[in-house]
PDB file of C-alpha atoms in Angstrom:
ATOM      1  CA  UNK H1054     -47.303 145.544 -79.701  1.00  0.00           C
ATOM      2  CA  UNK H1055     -44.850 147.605 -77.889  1.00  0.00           C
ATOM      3  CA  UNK H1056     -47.544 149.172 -75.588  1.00  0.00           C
ATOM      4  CA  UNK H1057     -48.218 145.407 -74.578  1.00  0.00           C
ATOM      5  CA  UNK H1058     -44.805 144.357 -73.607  1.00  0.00           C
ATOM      6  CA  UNK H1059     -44.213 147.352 -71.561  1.00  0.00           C
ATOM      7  CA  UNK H1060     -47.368 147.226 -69.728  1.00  0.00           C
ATOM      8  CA  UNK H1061     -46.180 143.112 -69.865  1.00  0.00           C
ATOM      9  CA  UNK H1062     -42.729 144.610 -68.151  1.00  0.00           C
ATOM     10  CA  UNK H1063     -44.137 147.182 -65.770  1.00  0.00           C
ATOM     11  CA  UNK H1064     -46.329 144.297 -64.482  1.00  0.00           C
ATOM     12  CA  UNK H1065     -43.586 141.946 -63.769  1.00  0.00           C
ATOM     13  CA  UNK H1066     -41.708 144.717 -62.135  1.00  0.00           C
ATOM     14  CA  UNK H1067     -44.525 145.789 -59.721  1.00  0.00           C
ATOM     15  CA  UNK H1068     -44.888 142.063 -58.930  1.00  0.00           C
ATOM     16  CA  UNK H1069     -41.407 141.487 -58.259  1.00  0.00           C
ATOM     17  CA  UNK H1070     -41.456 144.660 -55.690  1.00  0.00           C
ATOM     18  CA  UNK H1071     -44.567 143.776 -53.978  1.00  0.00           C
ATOM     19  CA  UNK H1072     -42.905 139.894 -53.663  1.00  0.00           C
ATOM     20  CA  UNK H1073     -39.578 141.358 -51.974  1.00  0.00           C
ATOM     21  CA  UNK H1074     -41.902 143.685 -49.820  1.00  0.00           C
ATOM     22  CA  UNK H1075     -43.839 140.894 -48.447  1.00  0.00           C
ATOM     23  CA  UNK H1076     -40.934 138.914 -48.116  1.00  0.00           C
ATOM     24  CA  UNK H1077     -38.863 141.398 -46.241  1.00  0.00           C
ATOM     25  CA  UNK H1078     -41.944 142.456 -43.951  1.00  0.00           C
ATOM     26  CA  UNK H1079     -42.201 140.552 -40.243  1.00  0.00           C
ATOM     27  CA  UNK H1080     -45.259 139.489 -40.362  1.00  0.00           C
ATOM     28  CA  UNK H1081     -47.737 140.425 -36.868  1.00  0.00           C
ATOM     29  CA  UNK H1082     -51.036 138.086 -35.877  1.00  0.00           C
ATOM     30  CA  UNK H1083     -52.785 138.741 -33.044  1.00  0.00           C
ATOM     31  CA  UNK H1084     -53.296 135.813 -30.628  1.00  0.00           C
ATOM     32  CA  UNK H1085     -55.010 137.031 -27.597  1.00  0.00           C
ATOM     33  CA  UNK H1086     -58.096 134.832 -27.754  1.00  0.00           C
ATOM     34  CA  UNK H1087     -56.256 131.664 -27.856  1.00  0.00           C
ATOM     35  CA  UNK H1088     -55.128 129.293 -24.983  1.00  0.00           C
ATOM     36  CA  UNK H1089     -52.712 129.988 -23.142  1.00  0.00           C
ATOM     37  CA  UNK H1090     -53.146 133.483 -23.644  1.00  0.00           C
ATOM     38  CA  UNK H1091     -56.855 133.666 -22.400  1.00  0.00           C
ATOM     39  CA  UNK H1092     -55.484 132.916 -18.918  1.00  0.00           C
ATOM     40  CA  UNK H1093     -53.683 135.781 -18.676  1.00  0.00           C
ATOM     41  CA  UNK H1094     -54.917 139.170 -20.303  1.00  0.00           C
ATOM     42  CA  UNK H1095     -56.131 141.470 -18.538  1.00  0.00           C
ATOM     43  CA  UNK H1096     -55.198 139.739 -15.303  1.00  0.00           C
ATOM     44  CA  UNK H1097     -53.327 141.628 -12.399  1.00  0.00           C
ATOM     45  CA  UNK H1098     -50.237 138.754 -12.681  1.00  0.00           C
ATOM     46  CA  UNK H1099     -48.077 139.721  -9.475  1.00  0.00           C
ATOM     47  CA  UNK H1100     -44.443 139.036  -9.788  1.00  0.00           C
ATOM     48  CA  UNK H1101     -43.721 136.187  -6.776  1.00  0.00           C
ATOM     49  CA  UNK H1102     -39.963 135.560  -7.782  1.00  0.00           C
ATOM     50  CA  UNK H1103     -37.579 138.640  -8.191  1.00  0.00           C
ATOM     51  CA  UNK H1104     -36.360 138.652 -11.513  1.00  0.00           C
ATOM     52  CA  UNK H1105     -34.800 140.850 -14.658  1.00  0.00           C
ATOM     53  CA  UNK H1106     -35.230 141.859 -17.865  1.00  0.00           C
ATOM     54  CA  UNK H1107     -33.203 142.699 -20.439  1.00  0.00           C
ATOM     55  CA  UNK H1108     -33.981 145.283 -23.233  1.00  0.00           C
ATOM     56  CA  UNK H1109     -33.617 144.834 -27.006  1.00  0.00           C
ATOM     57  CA  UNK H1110     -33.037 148.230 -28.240  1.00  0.00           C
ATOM     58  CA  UNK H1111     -33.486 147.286 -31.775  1.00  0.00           C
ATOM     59  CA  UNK H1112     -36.902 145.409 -31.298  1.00  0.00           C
ATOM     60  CA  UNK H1113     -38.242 147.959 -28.297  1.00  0.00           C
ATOM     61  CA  UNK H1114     -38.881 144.683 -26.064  1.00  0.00           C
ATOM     62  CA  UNK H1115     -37.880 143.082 -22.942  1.00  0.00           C
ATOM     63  CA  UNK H1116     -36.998 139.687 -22.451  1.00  0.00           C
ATOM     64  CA  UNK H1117     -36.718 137.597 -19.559  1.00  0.00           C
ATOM     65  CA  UNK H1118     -33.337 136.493 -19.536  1.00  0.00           C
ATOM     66  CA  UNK H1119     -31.985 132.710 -19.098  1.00  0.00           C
ATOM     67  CA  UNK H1120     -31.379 132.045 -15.632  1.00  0.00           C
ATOM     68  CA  UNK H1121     -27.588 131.477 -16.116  1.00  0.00           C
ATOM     69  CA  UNK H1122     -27.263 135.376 -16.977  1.00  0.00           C
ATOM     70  CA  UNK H1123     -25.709 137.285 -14.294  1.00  0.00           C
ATOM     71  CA  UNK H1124     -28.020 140.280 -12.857  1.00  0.00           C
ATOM     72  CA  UNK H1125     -25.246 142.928 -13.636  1.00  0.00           C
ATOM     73  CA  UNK H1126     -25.714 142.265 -17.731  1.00  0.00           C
ATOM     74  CA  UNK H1127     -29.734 142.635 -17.352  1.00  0.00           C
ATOM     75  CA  UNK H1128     -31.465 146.002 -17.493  1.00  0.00           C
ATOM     76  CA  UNK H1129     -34.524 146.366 -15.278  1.00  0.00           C
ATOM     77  CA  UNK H1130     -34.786 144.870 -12.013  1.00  0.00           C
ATOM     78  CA  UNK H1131     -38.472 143.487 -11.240  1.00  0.00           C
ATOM     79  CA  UNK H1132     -38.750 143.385  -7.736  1.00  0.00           C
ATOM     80  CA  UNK H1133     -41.757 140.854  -5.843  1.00  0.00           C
ATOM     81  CA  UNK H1134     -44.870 142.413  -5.450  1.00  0.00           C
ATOM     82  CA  UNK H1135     -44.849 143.882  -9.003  1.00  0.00           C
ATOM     83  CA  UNK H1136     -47.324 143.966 -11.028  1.00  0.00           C
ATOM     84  CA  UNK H1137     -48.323 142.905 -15.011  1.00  0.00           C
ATOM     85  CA  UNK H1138     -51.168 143.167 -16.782  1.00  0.00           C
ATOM     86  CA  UNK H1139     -51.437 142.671 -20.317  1.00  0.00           C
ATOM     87  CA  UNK H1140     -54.131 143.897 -22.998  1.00  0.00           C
ATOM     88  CA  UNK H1141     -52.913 141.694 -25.925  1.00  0.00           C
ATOM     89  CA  UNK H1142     -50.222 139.109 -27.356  1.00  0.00           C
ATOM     90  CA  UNK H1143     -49.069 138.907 -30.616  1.00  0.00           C
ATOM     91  CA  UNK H1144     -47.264 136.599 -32.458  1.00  0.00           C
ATOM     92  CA  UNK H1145     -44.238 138.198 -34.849  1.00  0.00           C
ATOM     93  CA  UNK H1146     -42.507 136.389 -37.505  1.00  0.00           C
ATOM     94  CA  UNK H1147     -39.448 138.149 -38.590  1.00  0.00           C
ATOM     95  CA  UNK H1148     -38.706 138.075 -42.146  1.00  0.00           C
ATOM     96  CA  UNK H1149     -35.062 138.714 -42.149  1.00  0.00           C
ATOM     97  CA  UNK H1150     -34.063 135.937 -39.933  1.00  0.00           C
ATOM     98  CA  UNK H1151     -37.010 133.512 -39.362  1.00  0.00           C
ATOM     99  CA  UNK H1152     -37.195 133.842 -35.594  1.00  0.00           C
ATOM    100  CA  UNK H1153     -40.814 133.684 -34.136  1.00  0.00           C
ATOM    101  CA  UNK H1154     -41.575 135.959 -30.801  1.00  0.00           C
ATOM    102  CA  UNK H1155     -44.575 135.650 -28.698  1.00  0.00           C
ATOM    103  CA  UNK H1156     -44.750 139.385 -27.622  1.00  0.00           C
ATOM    104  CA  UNK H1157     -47.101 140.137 -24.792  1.00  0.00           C
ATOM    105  CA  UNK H1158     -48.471 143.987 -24.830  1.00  0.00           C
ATOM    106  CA  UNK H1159     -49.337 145.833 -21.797  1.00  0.00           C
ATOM    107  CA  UNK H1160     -48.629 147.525 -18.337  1.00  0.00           C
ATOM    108  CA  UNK H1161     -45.920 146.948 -15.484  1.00  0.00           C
ATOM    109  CA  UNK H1162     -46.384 148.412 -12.488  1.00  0.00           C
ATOM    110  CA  UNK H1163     -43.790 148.916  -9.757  1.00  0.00           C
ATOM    111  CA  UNK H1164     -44.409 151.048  -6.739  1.00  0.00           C
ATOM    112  CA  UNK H1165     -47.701 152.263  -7.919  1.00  0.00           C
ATOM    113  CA  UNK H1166     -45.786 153.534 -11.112  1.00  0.00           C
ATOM    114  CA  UNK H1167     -46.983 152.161 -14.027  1.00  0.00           C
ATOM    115  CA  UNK H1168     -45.080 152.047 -17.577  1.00  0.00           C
ATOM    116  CA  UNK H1169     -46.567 150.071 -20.384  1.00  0.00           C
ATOM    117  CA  UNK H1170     -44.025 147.545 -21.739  1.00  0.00           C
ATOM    118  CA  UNK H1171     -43.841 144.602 -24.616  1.00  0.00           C
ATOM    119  CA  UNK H1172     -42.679 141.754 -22.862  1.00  0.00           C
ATOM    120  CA  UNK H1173     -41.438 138.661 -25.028  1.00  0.00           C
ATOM    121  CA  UNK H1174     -42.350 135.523 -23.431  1.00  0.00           C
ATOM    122  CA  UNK H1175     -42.691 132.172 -24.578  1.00  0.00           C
ATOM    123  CA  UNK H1176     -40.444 130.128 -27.265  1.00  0.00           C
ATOM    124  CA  UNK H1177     -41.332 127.934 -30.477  1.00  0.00           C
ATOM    125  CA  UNK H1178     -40.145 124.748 -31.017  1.00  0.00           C
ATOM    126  CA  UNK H1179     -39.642 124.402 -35.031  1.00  0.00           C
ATOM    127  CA  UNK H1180     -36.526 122.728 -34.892  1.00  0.00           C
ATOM    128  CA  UNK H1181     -37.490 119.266 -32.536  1.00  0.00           C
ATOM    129  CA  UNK H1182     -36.398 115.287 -32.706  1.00  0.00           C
ATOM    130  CA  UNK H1183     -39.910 114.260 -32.127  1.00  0.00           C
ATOM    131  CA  UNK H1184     -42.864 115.083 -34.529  1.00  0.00           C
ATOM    132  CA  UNK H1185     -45.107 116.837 -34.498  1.00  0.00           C
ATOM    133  CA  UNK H1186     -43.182 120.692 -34.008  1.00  0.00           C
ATOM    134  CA  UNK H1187     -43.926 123.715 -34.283  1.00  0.00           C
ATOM    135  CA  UNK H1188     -45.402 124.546 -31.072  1.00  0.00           C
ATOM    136  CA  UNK H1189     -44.924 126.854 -28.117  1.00  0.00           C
ATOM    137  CA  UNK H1190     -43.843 126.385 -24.556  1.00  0.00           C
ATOM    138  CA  UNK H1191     -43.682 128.926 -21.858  1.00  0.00           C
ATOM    139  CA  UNK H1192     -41.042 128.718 -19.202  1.00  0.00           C
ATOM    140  CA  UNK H1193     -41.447 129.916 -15.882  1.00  0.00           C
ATOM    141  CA  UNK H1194     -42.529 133.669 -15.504  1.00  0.00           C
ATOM    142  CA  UNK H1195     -42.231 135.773 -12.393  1.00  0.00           C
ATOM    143  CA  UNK H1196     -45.789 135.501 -11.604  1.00  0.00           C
ATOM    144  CA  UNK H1197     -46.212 131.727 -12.256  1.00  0.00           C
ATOM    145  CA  UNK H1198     -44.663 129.113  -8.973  1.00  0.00           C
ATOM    146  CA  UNK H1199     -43.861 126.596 -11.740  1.00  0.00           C
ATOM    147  CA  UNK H1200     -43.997 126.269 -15.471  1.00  0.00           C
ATOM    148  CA  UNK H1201     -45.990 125.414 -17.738  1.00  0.00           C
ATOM    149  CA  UNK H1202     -45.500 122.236 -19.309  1.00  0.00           C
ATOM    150  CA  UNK H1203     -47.992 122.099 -22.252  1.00  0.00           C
ATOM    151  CA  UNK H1204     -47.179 122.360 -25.567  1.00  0.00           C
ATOM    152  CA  UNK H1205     -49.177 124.921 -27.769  1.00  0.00           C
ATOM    153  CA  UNK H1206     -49.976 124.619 -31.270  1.00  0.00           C
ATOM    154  CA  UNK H1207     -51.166 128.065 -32.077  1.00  0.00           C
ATOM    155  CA  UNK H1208     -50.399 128.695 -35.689  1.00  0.00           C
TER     156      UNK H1208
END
């Protein structure tokens, strides 16, 4: 009997670890063969408005700051001409805090230097007034002359 409730304890106790593991894990799917994202991989996307990024040091991403943010608190300048081109996008759920990132994987290439880079790009709508939510909008990138205004349901 005693052999039983410790195998009965050691069960619950694995179970409870591999719970708080998955729980505490972000949680990656790729997305590359869905709309909107067929339109764009592996696509020379050449940067028509001069823009910034700014880095996330903890997360190893760029982000394309709002447009009220001053250049002088950005980190890398993106001049015209530049050029994208992304192999894959992936959507990332952090655990921790809930937020949901559209990170697009691939190559930026200024001056015929290239350097590969995870851009994050997009934003979804979970909190909205109007049902249905939980979709994704893109704003306007540097390669795009106007954004677009769809609304993606992609998980």
């Amino acid at each position: 009997m005693k052999k039983i409730i410790i195998g009965i304890i050691v069960l619950v106790i694995t179970g409870v670890i591999a719970l708080i593991f998955y729980v505490l894990t972000d949680k990656n799917r790729d997305v590359s063969g869905k709309k909107p994202y067929l339109n764009y991989i592996n696509r020379e996307l050449r940067v028509i408005h001069p823009t910034y990024l700014r880095w996330d040091e903890y997360d190893r991403i760029y982000y394309l700051p709002d447009p009220d943010i001053s250049p002088e608190s950005t980190d890398l300048e993106i001049p015209r001409g530049a050029i994208f081109r992304f192999k894959k996008v992936i959507h990332r759920n952090k655990a921790v805090s809930g937020v949901s990132l559209s990170l697009w994987h691939g190559s930026l290439t200024i001056d015929n230097k290239s350097q590969d880079i995870i851009l994050a790009w997009g934003e979804k709508h979970i909190i909205c007034l109007e049902a249905p939510c939980g979709y994704w909008t893109y704003p306007k990138a540097p390669w795009q002359n106007k954004a677009d205004p769809n609304k993606y349901f992609i998980d």
